[in-house]
Tab-separated table of C-alpha atoms and ligand atoms in Angstrom:
chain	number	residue	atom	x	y	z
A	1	UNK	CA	141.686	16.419	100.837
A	2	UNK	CA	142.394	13.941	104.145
A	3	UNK	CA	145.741	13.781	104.918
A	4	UNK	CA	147.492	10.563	104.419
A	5	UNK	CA	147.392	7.644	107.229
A	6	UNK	CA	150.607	7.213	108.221
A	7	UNK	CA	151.462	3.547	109.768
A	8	UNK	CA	154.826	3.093	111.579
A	9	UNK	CA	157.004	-0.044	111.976
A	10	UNK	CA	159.786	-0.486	114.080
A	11	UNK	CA	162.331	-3.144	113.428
A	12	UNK	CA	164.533	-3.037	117.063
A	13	UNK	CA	167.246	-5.508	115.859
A	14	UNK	CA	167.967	-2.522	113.007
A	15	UNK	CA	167.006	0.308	114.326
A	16	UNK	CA	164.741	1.175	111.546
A	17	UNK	CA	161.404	2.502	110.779
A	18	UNK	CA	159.355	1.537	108.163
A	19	UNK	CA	155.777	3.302	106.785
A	20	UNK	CA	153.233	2.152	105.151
A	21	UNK	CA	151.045	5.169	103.760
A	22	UNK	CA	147.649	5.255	102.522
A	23	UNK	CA	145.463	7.631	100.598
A	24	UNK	CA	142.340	6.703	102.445
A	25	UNK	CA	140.284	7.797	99.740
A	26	UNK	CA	141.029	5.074	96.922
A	27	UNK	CA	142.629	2.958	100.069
A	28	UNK	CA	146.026	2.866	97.466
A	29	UNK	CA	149.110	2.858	99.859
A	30	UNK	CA	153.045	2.752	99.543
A	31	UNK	CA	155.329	1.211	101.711
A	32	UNK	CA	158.687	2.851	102.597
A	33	UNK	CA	161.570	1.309	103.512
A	34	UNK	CA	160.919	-2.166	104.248
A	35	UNK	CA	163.040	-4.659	106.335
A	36	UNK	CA	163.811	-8.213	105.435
A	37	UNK	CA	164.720	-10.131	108.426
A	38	UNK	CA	168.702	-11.278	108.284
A	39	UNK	CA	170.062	-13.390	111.127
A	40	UNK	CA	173.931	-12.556	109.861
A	41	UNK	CA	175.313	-14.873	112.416
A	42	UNK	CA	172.956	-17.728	111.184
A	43	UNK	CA	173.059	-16.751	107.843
A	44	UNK	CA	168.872	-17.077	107.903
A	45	UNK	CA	166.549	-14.801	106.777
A	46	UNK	CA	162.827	-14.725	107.993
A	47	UNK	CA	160.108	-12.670	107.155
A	48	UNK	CA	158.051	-10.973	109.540
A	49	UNK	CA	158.599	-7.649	109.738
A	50	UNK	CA	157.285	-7.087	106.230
A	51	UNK	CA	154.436	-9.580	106.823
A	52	UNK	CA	153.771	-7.456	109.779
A	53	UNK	CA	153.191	-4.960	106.886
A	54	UNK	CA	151.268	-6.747	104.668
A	55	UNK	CA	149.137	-8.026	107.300
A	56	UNK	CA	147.940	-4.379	108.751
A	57	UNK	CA	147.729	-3.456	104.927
A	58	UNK	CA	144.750	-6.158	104.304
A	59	UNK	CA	143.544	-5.510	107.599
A	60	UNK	CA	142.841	-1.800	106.407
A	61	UNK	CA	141.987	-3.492	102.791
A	62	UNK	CA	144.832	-1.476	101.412
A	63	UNK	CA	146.381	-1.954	98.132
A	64	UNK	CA	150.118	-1.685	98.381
A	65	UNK	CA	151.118	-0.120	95.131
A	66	UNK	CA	154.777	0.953	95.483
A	67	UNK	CA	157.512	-0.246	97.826
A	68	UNK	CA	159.710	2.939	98.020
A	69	UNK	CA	163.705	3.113	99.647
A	70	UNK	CA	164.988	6.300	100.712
A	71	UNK	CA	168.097	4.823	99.782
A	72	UNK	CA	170.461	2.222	99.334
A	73	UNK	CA	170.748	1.403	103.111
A	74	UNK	CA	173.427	-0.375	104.654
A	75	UNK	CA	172.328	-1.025	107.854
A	76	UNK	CA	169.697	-3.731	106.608
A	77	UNK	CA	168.260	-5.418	104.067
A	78	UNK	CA	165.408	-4.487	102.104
A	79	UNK	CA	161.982	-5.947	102.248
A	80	UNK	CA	161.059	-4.306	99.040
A	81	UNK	CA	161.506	-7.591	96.403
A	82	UNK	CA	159.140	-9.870	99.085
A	83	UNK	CA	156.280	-6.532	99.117
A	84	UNK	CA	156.473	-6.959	95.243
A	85	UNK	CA	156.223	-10.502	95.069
A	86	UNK	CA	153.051	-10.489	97.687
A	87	UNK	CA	151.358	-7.205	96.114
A	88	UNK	CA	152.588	-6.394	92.402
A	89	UNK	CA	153.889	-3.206	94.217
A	90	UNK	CA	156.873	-1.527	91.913
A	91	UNK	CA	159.863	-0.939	93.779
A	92	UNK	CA	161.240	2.807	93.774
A	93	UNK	CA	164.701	4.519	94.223
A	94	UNK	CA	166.221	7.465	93.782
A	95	UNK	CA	167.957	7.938	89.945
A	96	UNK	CA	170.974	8.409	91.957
A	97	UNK	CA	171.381	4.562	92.720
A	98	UNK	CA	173.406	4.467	89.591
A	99	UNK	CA	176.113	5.923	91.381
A	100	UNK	CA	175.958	3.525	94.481
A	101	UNK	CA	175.883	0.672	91.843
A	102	UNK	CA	179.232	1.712	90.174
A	103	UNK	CA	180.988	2.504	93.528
A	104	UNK	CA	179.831	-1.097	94.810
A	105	UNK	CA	180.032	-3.565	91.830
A	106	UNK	CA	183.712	-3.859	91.735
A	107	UNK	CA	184.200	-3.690	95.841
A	108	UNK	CA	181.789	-7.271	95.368
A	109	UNK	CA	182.544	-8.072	91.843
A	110	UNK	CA	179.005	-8.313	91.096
A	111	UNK	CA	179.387	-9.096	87.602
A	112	UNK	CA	175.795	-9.925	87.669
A	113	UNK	CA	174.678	-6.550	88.498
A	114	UNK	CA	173.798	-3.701	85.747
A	115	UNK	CA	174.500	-0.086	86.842
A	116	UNK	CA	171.754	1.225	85.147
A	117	UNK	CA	169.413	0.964	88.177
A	118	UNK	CA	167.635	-1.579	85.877
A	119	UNK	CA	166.972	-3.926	88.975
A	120	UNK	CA	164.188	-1.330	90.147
A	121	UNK	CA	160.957	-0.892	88.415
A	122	UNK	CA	161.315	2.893	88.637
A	123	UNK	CA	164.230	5.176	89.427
A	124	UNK	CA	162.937	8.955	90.357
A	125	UNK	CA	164.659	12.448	89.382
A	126	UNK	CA	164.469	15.220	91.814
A	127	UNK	CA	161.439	17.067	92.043
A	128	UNK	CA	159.578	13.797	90.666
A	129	UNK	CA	155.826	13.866	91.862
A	130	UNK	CA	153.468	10.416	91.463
A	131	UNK	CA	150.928	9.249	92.853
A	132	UNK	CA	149.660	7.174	95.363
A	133	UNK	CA	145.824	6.581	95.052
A	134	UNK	CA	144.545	10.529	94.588
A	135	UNK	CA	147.278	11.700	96.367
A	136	UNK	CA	150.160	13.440	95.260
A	137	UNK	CA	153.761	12.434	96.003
A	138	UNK	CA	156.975	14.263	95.735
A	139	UNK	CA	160.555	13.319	95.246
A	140	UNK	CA	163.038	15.535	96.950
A	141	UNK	CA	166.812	14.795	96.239
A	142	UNK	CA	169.142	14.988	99.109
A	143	UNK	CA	171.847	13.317	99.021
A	144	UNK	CA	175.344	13.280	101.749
A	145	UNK	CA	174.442	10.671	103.382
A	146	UNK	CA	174.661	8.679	100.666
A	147	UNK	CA	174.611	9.580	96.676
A	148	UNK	CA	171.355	8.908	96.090
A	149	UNK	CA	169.126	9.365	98.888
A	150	UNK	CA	165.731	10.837	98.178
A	151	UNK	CA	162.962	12.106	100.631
A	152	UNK	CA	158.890	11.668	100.109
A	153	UNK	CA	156.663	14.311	100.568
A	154	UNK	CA	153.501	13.165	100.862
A	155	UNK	CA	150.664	15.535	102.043
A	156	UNK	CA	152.130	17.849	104.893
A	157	UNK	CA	154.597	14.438	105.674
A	158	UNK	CA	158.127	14.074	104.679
A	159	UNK	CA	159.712	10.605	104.868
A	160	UNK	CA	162.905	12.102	105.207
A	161	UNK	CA	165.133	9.001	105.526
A	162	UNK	CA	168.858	9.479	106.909
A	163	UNK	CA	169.034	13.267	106.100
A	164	UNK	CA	167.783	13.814	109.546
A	165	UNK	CA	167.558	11.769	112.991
A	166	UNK	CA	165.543	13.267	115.920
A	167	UNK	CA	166.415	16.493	117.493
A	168	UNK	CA	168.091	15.168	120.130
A	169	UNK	CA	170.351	12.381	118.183
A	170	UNK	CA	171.285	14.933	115.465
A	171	UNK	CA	171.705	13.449	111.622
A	172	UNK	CA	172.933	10.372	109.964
A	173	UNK	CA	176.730	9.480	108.908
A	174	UNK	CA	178.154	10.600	106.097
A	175	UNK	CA	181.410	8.954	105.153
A	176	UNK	CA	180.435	6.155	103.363
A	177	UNK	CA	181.768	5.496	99.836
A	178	UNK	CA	179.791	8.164	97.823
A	179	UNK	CA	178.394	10.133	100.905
A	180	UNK	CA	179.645	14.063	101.573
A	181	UNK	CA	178.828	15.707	104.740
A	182	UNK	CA	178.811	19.420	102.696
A	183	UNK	CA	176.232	17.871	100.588
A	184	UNK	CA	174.566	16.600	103.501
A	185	UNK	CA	173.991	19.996	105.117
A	186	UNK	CA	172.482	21.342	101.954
A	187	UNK	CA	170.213	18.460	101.833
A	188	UNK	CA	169.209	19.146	105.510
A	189	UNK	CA	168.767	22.867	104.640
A	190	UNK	CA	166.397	21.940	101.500
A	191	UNK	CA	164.187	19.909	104.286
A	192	UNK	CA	164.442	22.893	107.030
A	193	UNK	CA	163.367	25.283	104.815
A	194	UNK	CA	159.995	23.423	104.211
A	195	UNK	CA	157.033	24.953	106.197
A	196	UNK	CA	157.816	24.702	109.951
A	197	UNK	CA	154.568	22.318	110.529
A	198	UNK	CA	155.487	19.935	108.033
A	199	UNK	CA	155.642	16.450	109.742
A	200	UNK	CA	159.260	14.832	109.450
A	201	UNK	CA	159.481	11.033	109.398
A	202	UNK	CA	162.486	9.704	110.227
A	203	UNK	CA	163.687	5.923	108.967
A	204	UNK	CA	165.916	5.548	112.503
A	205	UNK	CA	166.031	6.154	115.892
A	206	UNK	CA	168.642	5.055	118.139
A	207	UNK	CA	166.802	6.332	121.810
A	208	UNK	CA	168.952	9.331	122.258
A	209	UNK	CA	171.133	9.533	126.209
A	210	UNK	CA	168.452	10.220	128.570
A	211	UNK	CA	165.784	9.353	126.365
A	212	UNK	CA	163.439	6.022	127.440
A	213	UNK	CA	161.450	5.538	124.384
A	214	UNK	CA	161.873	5.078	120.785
A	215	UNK	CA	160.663	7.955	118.483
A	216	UNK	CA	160.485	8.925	114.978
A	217	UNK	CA	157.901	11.469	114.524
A	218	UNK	CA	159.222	15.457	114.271
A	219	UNK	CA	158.717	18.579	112.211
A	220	UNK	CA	160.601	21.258	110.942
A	221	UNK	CA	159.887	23.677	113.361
A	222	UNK	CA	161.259	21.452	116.219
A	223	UNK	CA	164.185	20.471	114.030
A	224	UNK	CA	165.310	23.727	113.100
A	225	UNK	CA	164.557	24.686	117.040
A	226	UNK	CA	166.542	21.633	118.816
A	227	UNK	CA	168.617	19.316	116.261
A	228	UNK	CA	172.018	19.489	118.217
A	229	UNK	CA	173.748	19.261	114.812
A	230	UNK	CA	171.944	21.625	112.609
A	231	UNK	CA	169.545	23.682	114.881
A	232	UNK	CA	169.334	27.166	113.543
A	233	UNK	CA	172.656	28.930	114.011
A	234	UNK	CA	174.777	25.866	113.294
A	235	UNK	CA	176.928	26.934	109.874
A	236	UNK	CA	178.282	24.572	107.112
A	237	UNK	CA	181.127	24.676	108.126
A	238	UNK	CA	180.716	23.814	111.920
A	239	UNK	CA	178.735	21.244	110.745
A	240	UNK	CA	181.336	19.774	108.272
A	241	UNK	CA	183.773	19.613	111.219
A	242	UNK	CA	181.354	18.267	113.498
A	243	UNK	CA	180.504	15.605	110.857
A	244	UNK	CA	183.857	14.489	109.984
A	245	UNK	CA	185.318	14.012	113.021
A	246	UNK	CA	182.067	12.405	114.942
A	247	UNK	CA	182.412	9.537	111.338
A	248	UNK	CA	185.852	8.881	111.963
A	249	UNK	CA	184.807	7.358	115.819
A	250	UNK	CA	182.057	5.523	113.968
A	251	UNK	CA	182.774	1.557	113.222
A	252	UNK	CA	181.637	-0.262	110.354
A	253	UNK	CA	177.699	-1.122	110.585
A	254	UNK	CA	176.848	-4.592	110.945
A	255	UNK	CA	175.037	-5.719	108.417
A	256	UNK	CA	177.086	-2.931	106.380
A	257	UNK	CA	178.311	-5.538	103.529
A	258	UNK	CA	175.447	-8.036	103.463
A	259	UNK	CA	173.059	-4.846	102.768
A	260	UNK	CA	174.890	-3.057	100.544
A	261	UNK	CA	175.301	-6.021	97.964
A	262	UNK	CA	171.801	-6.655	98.385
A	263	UNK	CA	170.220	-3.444	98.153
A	264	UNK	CA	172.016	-2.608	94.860
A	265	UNK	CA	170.626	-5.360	93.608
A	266	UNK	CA	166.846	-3.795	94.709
A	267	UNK	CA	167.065	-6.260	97.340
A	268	UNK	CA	167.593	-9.327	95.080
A	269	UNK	CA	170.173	-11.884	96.384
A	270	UNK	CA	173.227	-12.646	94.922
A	271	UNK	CA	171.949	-16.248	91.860
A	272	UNK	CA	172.193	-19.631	93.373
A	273	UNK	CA	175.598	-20.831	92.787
A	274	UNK	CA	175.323	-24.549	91.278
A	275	UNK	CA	174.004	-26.518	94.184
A	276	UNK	CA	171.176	-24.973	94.940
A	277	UNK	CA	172.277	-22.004	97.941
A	278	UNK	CA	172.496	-18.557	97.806
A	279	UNK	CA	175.733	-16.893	98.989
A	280	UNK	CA	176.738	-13.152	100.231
A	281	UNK	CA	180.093	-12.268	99.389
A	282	UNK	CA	182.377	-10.652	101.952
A	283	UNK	CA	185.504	-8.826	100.423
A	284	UNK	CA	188.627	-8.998	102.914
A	285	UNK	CA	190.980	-6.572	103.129
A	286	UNK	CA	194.266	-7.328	104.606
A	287	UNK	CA	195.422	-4.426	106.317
A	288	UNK	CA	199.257	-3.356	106.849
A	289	UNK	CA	201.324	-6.629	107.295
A	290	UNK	CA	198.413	-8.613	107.947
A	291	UNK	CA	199.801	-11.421	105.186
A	292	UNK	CA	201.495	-14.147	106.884
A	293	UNK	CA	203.848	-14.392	104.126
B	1	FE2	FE1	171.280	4.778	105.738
């Protein structure tokens, strides 16, 4: 059987990379991790980075049939709800999400929201496989970086989201609300003990010191060889330590809050209030003696 074609997307202003994956036999393709364009400072969002998608999709006279998220990230917001509205796609998530919703619906009072991961047209379980075309997909549950990320093999290519970053920026956070760096190195373990030639996708890259040009293409074999967090060697509990103390150095992400609330919501905004606008809702925490009175 060919091996999935493999598309990559890089969105600069977030860092993130975004496939779109197609069996070329029946020409049936998923998208992973899409980006909706947010100017936060403007409050504006555009579109082109998933039209960018679509676009190269009919190009290749693909049919986009799933729009899939590794997770619920919080670094931007998701393109999924526009892919569905273009394409019929069905937007994907890991089961998990559950737990992100109940962790995040008070911190936004999203009384709107249900935290039954209703808002997605199908929630997967570990070990889930489905298909894209005549292809065969499988879930893989890893979570640490957050509760509920998942990774997607596909073929001999794992979309591994934030488990891993390349070898030379090392792995993903994992202090926010939910996320567990022990859990995190298990995860990484379930992906490093995949064949070493598997292909590993990764959904950032950050240009490493020293490095001039954006990458996101590795495998295990290099990974387990060169990640200067978990190459071979590295124990769980180095790795804990290393984890913890690099997150506590690590500020808040940008578009941290806007995402979050959004991407709980499968990318659906928060309802037009009564005249007509759609608003994001910021929760402020005074800290110590912050209160003027
Ligand atoms: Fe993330």
């Amino acid at each position: 059987m060919p091996e999935p074609v493999i598309r990559a997307f890089f969105d600069e202003p977030t860092n993130t990379v975004s496939y779109l994956v197609s069996d070329p036999a029946t020409k049936k393709a998923a998208v992973i991790d899409p980006v909706l364009d947010y100017d936060h400072k403007a409050g504006t969002v555009t579109t082109d980075s998933v039209e960018a998608i679509l676009a190269a999709a009919d190009e290749a006279g693909l049919e986009i049939v799933w729009a899939l998220e590794t997770h619920a990230h919080a670094d931007h917001l998701s393109g999924a709800p526009y892919i569905k509205a273009k394409t019929g796609a069905r937007i994907g998530i890991g089961e998990h999400i559950k737990e992100v919703q109940r962790i995040f619906r008070p911190v936004f009072n999203a009384t709107d929201l249900r935290t039954d991961g209703s808002d997605f047209d199908h929630l997967f379980t570990d070990g889930e496989r489905f298909r894209i075309g005549d292809r065969e997909a499988e879930v893989l549950y890893v979570p640490g970086h957050t509760p509920a990320d998942i990774a997607i093999r596909i073929g001999d290519a794992v979309f591994v989201g934030d488990t891993l970053f390349m070898p030379d920026f090392g792995t993903a956070r994992a202090d926010f609300p939910g996320g567990d760096a022990k859990k995190l190195y298990a995860s990484i373990q379930r992906l490093l003990a995949l064949p070493p030639q598997t292909r590993l996708f990764m959904c950032h890259d950050y240009k490493a010191p020293g490095r001039d040009d954006y990458a996101w293409e590795t495998t295990v074999a290099e990974q387990r060889r060169a990640n200067k967090h978990v190459r071979e060697g590295v124990t769980e509990e180095e790795f804990v330590a290393m984890r913890t103390a690099r997150d506590a150095t690590l500020a808040a992400p940008t578009l941290l809050l806007p995402s979050i609330q959004v991407n709980i919501r499968a990318g659906r905004f928060p309802a037009k209030e009564a005249n007509g606008v759609h608003y994001l809702t910021i929760p402020v925490t005074f800290k110590k003696d912050a209160h003027a009175s």
